[in-house]
PDB file of C-alpha atoms in Angstrom:
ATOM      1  CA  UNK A   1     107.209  18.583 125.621  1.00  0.00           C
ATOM      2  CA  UNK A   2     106.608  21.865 127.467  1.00  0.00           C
ATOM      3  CA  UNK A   3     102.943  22.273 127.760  1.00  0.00           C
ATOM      4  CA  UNK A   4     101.960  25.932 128.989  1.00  0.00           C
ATOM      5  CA  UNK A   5      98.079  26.204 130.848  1.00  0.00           C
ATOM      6  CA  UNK A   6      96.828  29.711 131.511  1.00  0.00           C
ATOM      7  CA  UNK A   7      95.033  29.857 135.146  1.00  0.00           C
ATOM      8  CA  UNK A   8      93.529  32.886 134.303  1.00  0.00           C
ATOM      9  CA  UNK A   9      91.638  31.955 131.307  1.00  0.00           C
ATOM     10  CA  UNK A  10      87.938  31.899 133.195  1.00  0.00           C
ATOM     11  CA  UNK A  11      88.496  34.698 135.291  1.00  0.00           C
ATOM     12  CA  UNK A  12      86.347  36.994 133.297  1.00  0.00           C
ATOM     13  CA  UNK A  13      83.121  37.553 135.907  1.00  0.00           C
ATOM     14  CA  UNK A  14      83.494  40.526 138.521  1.00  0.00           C
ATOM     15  CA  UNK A  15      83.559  38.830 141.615  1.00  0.00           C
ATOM     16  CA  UNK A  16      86.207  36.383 140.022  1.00  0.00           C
ATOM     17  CA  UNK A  17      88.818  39.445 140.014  1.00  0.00           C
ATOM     18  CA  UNK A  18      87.702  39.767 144.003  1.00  0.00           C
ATOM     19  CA  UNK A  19      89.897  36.646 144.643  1.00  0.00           C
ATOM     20  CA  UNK A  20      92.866  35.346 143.918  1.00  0.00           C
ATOM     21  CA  UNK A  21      91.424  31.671 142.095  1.00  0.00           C
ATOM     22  CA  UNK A  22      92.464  30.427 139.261  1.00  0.00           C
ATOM     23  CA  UNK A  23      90.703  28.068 136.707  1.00  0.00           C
ATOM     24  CA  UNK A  24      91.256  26.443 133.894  1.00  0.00           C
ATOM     25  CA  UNK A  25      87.828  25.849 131.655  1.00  0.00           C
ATOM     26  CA  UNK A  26      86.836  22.848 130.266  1.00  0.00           C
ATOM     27  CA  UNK A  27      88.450  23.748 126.463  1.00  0.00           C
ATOM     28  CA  UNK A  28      91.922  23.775 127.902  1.00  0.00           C
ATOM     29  CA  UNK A  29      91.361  20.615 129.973  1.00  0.00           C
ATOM     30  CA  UNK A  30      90.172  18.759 126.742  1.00  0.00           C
ATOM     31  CA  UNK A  31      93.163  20.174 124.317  1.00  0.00           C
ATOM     32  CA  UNK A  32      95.895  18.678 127.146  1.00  0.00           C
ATOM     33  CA  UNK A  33      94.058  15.779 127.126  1.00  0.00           C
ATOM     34  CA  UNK A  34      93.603  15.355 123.660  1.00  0.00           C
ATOM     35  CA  UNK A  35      97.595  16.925 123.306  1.00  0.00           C
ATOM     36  CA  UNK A  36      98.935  13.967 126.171  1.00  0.00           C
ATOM     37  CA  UNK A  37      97.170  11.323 124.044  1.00  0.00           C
ATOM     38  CA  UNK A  38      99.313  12.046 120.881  1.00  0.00           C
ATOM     39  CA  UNK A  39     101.588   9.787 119.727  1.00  0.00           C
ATOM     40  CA  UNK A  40     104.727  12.423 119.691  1.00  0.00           C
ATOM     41  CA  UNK A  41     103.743  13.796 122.729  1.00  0.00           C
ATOM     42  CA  UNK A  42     103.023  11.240 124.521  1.00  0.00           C
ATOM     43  CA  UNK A  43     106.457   9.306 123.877  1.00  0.00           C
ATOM     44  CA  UNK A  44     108.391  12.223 125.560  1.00  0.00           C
ATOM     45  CA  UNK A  45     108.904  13.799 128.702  1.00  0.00           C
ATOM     46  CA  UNK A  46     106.324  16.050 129.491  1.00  0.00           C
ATOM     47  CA  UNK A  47     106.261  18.960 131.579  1.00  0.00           C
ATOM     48  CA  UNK A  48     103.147  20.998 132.422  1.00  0.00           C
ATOM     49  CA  UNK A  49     103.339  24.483 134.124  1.00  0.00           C
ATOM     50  CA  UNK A  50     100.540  27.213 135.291  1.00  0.00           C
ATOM     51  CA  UNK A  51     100.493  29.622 137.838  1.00  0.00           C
ATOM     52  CA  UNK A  52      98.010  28.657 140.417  1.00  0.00           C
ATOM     53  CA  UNK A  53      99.164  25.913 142.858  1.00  0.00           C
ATOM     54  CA  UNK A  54      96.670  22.630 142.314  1.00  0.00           C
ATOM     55  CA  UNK A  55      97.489  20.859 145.895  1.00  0.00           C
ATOM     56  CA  UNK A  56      97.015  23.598 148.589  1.00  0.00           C
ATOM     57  CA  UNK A  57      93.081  24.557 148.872  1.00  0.00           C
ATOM     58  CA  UNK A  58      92.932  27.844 150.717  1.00  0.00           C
ATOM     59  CA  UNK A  59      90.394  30.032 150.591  1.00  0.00           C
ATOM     60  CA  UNK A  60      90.454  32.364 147.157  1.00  0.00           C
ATOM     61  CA  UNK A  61      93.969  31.163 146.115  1.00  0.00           C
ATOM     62  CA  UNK A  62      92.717  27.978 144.784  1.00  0.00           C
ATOM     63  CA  UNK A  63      92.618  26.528 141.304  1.00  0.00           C
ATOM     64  CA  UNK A  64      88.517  25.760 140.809  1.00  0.00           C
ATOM     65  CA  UNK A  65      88.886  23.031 138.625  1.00  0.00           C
ATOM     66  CA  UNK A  66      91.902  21.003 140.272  1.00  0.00           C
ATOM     67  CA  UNK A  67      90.313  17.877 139.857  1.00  0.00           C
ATOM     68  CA  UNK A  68      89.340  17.803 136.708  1.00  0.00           C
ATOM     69  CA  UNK A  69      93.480  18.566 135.977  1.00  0.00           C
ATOM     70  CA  UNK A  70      94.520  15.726 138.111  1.00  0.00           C
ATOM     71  CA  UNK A  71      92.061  13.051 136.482  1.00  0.00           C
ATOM     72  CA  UNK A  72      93.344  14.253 132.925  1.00  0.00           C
ATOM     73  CA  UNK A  73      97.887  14.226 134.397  1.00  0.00           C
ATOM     74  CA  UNK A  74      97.401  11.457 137.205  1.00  0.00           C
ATOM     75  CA  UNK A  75     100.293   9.370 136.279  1.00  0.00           C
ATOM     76  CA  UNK A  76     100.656  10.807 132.604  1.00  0.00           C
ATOM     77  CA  UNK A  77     103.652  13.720 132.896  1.00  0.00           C
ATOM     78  CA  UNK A  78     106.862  13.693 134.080  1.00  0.00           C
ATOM     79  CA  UNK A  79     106.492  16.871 135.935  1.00  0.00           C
ATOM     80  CA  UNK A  80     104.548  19.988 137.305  1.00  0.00           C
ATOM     81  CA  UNK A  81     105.612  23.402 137.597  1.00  0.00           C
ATOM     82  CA  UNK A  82     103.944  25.841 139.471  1.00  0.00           C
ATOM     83  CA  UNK A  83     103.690  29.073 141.114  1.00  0.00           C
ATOM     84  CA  UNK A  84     100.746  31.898 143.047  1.00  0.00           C
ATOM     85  CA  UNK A  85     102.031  31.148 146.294  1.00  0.00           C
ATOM     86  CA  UNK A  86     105.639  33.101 147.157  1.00  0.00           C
ATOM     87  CA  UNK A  87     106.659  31.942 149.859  1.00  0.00           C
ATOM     88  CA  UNK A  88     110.405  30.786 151.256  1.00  0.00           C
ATOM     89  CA  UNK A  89     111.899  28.459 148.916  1.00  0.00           C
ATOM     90  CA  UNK A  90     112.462  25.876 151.957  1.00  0.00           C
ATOM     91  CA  UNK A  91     108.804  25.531 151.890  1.00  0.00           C
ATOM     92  CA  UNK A  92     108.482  25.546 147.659  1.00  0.00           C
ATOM     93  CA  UNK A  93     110.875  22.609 147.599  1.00  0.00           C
ATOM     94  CA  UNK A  94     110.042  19.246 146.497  1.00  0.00           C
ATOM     95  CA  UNK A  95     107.187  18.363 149.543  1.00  0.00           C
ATOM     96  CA  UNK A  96     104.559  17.754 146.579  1.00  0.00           C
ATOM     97  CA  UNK A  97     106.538  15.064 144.624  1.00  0.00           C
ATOM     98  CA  UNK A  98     105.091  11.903 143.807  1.00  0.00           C
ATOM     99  CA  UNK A  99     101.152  13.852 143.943  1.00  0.00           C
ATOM    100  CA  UNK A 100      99.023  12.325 141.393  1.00  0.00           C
ATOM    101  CA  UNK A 101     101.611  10.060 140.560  1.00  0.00           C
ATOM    102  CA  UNK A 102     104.013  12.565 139.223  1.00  0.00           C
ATOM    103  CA  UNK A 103     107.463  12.066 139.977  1.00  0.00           C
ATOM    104  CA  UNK A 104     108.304  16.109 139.831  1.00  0.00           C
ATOM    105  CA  UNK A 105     105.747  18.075 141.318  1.00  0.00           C
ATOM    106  CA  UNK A 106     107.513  22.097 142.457  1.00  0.00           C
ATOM    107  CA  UNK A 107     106.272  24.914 144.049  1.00  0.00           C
ATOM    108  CA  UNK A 108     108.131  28.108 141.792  1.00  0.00           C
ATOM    109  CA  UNK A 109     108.361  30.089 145.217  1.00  0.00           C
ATOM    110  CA  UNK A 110     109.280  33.370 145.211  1.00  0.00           C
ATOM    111  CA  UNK A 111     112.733  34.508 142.519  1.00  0.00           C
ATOM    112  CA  UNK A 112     112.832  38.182 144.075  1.00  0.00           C
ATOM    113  CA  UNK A 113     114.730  39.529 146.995  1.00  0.00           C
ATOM    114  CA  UNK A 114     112.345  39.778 149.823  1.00  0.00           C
ATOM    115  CA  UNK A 115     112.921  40.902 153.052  1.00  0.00           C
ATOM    116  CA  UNK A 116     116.912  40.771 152.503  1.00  0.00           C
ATOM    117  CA  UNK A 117     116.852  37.288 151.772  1.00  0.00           C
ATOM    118  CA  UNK A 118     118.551  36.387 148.260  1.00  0.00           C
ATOM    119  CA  UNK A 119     116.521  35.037 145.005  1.00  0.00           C
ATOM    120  CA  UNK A 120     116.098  31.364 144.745  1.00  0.00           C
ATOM    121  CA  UNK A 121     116.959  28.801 141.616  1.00  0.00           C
ATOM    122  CA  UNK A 122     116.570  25.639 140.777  1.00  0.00           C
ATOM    123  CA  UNK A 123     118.157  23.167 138.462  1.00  0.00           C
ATOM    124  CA  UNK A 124     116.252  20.394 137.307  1.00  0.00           C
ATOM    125  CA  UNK A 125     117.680  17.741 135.257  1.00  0.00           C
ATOM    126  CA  UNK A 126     114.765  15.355 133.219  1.00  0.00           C
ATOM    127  CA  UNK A 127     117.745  13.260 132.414  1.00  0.00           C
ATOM    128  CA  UNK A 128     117.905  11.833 136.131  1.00  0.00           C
ATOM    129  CA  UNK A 129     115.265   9.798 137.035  1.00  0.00           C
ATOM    130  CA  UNK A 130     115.686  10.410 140.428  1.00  0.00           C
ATOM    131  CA  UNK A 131     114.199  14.266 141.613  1.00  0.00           C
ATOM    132  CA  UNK A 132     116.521  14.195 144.781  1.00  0.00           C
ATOM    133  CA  UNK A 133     119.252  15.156 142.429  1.00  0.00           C
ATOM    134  CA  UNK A 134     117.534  18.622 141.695  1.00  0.00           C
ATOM    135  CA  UNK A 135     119.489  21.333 142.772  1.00  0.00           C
ATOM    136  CA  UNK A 136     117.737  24.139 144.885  1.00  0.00           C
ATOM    137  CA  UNK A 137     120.077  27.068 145.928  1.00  0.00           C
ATOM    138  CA  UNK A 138     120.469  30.448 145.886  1.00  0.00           C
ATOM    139  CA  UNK A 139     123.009  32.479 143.408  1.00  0.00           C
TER     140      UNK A 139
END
């Protein structure tokens, strides 16, 4: 199960658009909750994605309500997929796996050409239960 959150969702005030935070809302933290607690989702792999990074905290980049995401996925999906920070792909690897008990936590990166450097991909395989076997290169 691909579950899709929206980051942007509370970002509706004026000095929200000021920074670069992200949030949630509670009615989106209660769906997944409620959605990871059904019986054919929660027999399946699940993957949850959003755009702004839960784990690093600096200033006006951050998501608000990270720990009210981790308390609802701690140990419940097989992976996280995010983004909001582009930076070299050596540094979006796979540092954050095993946070909050899930096995497949990555950082999206950057998939442009910046400053000469090629785009970067990544193939993931929820088959393998081991995320060393991921494949991070550039094509």
């Amino acid at each position: 199960a691909f579950i899709g959150l929206d980051s942007t969702a509370e970002e509706l005030h004026f000095l929200d658009r000021l920074l670069c935070e992200g949030e949630l809302g509670k009615g989106q933290l209660l769906g997944l909750d409620k959605m990871l607690n059904q019986k054919e989702v929660s027999s399946r792999k699940k993957v949850v994605y959003l755009h702004h990074h839960p784990f690093d905290f600096k200033f006006g980049m951050q998501l608000r309500d990270t720990e009210e995401l981790r308390k609802i996925i701690e140990n419940r999906i097989d992976m996280l997929l995010f983004g909001h920070y582009h930076v070299d792909p050596t540094s979006a690897g796979k540092i954050f796996h095993g946070k909050w008990g899930i096995k497949r936590c990555y950082n999206g990166g950057t998939s442009t050409h910046k400053n000469g450097n090629p785009g970067h991909q990544r193939v993931i395989d929820l088959s393998d239960t081991d995320p060393r076997m991921d494949y991070d290169g550039n094509f």
